[in-house]
CSV table of C-alpha atoms in Angstrom, one decimal:
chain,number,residue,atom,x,y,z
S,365,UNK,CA,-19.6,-15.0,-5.5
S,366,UNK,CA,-17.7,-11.8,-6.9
S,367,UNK,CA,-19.1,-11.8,-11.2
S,368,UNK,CA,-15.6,-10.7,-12.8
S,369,UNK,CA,-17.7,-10.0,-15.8
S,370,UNK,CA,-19.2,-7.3,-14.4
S,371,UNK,CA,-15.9,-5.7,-12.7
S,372,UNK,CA,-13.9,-5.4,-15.2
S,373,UNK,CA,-10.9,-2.9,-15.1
S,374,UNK,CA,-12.1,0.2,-17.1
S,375,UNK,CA,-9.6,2.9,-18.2
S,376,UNK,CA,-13.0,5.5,-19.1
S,377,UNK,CA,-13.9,5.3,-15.1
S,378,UNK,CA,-10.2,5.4,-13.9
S,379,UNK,CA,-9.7,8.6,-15.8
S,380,UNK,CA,-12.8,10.4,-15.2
S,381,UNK,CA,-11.7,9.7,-11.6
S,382,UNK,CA,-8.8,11.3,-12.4
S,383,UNK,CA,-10.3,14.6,-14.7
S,384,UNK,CA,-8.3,17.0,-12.8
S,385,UNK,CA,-5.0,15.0,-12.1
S,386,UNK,CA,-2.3,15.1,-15.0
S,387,UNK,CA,-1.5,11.1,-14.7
S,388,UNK,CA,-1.8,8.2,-17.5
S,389,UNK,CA,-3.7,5.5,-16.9
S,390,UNK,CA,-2.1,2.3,-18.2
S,391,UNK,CA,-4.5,-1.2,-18.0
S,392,UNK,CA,-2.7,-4.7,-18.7
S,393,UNK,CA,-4.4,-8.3,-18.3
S,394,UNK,CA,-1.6,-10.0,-17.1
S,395,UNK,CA,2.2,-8.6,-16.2
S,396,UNK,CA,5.2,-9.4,-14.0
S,397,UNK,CA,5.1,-6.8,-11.5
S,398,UNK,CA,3.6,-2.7,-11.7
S,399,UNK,CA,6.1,-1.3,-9.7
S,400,UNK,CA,8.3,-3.5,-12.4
S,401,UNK,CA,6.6,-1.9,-15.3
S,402,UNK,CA,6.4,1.3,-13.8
S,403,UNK,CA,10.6,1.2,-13.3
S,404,UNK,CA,10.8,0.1,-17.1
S,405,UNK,CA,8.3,3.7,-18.2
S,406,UNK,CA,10.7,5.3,-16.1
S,407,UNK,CA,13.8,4.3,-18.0
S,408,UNK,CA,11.7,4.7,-21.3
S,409,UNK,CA,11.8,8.4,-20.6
S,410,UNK,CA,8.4,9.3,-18.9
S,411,UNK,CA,7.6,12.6,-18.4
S,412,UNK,CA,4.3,12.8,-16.9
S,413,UNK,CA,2.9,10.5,-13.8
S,414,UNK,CA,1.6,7.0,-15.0
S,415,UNK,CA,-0.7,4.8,-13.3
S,416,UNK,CA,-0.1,1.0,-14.2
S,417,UNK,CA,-2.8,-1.6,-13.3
S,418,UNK,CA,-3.0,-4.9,-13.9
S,419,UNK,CA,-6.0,-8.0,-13.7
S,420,UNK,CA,-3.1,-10.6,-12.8
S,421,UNK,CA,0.4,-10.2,-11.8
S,422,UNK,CA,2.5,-13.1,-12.0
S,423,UNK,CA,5.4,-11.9,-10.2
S,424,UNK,CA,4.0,-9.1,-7.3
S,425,UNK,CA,6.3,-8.1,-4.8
S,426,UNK,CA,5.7,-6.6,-1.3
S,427,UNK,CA,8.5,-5.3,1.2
S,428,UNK,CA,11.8,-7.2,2.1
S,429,UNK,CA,11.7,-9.8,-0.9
S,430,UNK,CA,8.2,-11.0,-0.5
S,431,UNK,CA,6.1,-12.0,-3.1
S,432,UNK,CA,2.5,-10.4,-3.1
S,433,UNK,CA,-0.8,-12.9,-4.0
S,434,UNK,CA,-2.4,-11.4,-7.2
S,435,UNK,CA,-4.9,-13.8,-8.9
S,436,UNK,CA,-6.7,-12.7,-12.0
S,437,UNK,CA,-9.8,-10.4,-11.0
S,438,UNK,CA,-10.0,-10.7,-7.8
S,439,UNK,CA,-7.7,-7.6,-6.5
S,440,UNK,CA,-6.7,-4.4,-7.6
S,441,UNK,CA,-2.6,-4.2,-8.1
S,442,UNK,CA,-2.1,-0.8,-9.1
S,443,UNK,CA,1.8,1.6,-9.1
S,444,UNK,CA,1.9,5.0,-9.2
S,445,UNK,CA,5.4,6.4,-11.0
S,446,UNK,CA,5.9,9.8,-9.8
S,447,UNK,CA,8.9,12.3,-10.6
S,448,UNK,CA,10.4,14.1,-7.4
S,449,UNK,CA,12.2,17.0,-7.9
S,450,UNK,CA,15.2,17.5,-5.6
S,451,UNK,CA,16.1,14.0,-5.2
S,452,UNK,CA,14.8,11.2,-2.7
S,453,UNK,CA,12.3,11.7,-0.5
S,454,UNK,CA,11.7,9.9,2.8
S,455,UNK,CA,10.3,6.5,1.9
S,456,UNK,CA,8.4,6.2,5.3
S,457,UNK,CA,6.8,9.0,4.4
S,458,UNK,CA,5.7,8.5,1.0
S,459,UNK,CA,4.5,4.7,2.8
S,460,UNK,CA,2.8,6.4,5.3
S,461,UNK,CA,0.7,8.8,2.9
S,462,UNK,CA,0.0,6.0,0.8
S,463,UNK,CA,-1.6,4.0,3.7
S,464,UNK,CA,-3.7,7.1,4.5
S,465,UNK,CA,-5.1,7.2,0.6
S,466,UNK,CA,-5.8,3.5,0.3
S,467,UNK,CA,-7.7,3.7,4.0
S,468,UNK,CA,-9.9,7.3,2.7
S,469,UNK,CA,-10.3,5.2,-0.9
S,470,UNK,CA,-11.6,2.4,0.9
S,471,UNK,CA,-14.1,4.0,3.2
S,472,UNK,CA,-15.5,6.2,0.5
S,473,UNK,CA,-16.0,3.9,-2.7
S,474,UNK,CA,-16.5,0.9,-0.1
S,475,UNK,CA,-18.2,1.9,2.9
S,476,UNK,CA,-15.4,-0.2,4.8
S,477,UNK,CA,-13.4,0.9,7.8
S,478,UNK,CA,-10.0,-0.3,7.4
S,479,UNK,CA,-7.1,-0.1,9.7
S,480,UNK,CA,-3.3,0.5,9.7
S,481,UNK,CA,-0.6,-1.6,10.6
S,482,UNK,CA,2.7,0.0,10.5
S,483,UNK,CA,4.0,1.0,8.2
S,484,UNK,CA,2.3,-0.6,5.1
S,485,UNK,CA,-0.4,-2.7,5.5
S,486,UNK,CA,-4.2,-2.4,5.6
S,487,UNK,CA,-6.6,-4.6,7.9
S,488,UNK,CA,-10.2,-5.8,7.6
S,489,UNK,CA,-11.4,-7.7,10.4
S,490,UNK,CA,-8.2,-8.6,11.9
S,491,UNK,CA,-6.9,-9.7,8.3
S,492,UNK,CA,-3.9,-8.0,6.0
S,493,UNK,CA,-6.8,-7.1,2.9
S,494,UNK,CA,-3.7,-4.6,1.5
S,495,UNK,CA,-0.2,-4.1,1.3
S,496,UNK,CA,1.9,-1.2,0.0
S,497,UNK,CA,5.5,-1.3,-1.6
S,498,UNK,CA,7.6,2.3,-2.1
S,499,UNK,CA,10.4,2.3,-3.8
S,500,UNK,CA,12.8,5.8,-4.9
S,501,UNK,CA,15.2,5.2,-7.7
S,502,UNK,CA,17.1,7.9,-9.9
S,503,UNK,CA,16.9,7.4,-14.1
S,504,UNK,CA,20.7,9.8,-14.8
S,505,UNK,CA,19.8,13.2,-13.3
S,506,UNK,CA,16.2,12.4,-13.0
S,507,UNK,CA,14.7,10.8,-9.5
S,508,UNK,CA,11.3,8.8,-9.0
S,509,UNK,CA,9.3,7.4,-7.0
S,510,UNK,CA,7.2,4.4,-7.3
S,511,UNK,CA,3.8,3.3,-5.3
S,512,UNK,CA,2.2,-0.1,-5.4
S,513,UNK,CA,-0.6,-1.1,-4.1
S,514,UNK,CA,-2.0,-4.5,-3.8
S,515,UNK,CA,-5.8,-4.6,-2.4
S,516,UNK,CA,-7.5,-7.8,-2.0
S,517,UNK,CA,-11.3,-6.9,-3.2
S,518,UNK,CA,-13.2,-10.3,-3.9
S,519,UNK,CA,-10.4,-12.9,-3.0
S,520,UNK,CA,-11.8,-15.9,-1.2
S,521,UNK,CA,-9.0,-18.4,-1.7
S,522,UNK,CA,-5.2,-18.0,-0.6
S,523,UNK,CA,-2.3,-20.1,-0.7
S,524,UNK,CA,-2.0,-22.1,2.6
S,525,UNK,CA,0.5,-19.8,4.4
S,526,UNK,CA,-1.7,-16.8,3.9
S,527,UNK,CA,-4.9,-18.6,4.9
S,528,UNK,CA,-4.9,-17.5,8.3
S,529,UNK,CA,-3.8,-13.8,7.8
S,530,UNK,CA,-5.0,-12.7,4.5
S,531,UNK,CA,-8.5,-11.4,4.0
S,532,UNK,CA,-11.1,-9.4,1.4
S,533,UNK,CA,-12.7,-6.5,1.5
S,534,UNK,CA,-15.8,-7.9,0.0
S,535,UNK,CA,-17.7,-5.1,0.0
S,536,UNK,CA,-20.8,-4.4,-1.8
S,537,UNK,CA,-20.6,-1.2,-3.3
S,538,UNK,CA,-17.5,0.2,-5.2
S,539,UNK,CA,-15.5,-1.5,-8.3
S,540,UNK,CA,-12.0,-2.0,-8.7
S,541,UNK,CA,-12.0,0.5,-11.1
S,542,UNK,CA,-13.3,3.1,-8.7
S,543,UNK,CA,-11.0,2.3,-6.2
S,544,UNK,CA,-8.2,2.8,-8.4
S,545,UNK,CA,-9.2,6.3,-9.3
S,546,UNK,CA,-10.1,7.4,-5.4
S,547,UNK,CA,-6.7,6.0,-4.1
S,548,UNK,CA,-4.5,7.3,-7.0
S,549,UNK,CA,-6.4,10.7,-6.4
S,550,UNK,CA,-5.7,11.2,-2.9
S,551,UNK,CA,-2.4,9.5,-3.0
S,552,UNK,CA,-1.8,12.1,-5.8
S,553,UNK,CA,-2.9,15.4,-3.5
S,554,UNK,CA,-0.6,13.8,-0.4
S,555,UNK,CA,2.8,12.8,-2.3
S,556,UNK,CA,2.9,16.3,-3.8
S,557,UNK,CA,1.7,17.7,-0.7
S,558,UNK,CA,5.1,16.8,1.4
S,559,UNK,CA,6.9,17.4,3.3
S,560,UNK,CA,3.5,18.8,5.1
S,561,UNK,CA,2.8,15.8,7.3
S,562,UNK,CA,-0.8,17.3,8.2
S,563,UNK,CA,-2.6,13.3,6.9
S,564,UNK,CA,0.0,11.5,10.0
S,565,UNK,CA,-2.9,12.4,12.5
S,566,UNK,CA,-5.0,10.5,10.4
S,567,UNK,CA,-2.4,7.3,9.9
S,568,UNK,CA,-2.2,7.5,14.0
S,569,UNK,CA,-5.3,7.4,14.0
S,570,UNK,CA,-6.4,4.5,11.9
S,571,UNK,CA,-3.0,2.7,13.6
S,572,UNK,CA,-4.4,-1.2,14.9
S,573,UNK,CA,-1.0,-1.3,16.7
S,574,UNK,CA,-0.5,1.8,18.8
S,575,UNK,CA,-1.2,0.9,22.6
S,576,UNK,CA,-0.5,-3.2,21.4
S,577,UNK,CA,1.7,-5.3,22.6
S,578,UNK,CA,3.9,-6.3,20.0
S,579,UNK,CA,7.7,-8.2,18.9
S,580,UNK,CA,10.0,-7.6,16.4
S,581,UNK,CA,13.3,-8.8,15.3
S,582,UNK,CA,16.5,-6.8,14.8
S,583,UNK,CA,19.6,-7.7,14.2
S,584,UNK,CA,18.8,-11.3,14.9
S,585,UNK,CA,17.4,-10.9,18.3
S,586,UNK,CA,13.9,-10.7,19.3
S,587,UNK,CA,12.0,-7.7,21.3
S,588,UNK,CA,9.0,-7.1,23.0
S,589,UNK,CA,7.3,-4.0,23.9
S,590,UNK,CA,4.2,-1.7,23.9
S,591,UNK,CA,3.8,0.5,20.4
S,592,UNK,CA,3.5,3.7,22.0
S,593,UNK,CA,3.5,6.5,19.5
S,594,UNK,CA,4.0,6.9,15.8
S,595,UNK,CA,6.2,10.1,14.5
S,596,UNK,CA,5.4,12.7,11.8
S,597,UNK,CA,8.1,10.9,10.0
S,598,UNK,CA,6.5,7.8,10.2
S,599,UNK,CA,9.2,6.3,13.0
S,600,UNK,CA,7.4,4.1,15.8
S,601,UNK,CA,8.7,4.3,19.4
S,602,UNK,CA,8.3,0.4,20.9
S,603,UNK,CA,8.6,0.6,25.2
S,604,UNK,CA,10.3,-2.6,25.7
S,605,UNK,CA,9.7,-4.7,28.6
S,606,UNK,CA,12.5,-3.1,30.2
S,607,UNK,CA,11.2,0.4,29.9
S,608,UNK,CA,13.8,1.1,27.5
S,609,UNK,CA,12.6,3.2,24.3
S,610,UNK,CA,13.5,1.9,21.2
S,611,UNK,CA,12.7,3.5,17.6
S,612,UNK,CA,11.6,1.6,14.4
S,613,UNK,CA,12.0,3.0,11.0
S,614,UNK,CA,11.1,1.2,7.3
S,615,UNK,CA,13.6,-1.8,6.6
S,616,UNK,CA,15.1,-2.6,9.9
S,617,UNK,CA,12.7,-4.9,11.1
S,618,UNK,CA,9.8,-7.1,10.7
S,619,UNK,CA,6.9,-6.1,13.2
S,620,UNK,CA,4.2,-8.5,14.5
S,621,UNK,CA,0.9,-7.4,16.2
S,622,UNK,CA,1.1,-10.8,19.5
S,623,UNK,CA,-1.9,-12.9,19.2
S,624,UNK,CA,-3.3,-12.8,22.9
């Protein structure tokens, strides 16, 4: 059984991580949301990069309106607030490069392989063990860009409807604290690295769905195809059964890996 004792979240360790990357590191025991609390240092004025982490969230959100699982100790939920000059950039992109990050993170403090499914979540074993929310707002003249992360580390016990599709990482080297710092580093070098989409031959090829059968809904109306390839932009093209080519970007649909 995980010792929450010992794994504590530890600013010192986050930010010796994080020695050569101008970003604050902000640690809470409990709070709504940190892509909520990185929105509200944001309107506060910010002016450098802020990392918020948090033991317990009692309000986590993931993509299209869905709440994220956060007990106390158990997980790392973690949002990066970055300032983009120029205005908005591509969300898909920013998802995508954060997916890359938390899969390098993982394998490095962990010693777990993890694997992609588009756009923004991370699988162990055939189970979602991370999920990833972007979201791009503008404070008067100024735009940001916000990056949470929600990583199941030691969690052993889900709410019935996530019981069959939510797993842990479990692994036995690496703390939260670690993680935080490795994924916030690399997420840090890619974000600021765009629009050079170098990392996408990495995403393609930790994908778990490229080659799969899979559905998805749009519009109402269900499809089914083969994923077939994965853009630099993050876009997926679907071959439906029909050999029609249809193209999926963030926010149009909801994409299911079929069970065979």
């Amino acid at each position: 059984m995980h010792n929450f004792d010992f794994d504590r979240l530890d600013v010192k360790i986050i930010s010796e991580r994080l020695a050569s990357v101008p970003v604050d590191v902000c640690v809470f025991s409990e709070i709504d949301s940190t892509n909520n609390e990185a929105k509200r240092r944001a309107l506060d004025g910010v002016d450098k990069p802020v990392l918020i982490i948090s033991e317990k969230q009692s309000a986590g959100r993931g993509r299209m309106g869905r709440s994220f699982y956060s007990p106390e100790g158990t997980g790392l939920y973690m949002s990066l607030l970055l300032s983009v000059d120029g205005g908005f950039q591509n969300t898909v992109g920013i998802t995508s490069a954060a997916a890359v990050a938390a899969v390098r993170a993982i394998r490095n403090v962990c010693g777990v392989e993890t694997g992609i499914k588009w756009v923004n979540d991370i699988y162990f074993e055939n189970k979602k063990i991370a999920g990833i929310l972007a979201e791009s707002f503008s404070v008067g003249e100024r735009f940001f860009t916000v990056i949470g992360i929600g990583v199941n580390m030691y969690t052993t016990e889900f709410p019935e409807e996530l019981y069959e599709i939510a797993g842990s990482i479990m692994a036995k080297k690496g703390s939260r604290s670690e993680l935080a710092g490795a994924i916030t580093e690399e997420l840090v070098k890619l974000i600021y690295g765009l629009p050079n989409r170098d990392f996408m031959s990495e995403y393609r090829d930790s994908s778990i769905v490229l080659g799969k059968a899979v559905t998805f809904i749009e519009n109402g109306q269900s499809f089914s195809g083969i994923a077939e390839s994965i853009s630099d932009d993050g876009a997926l093209t679907v071959v439906l059964e029909n050999g029609d080519k249809h193209v999926l970007k963030s926010g149009e649909i909801s994409l299911r890996v079929k069970q065979r």
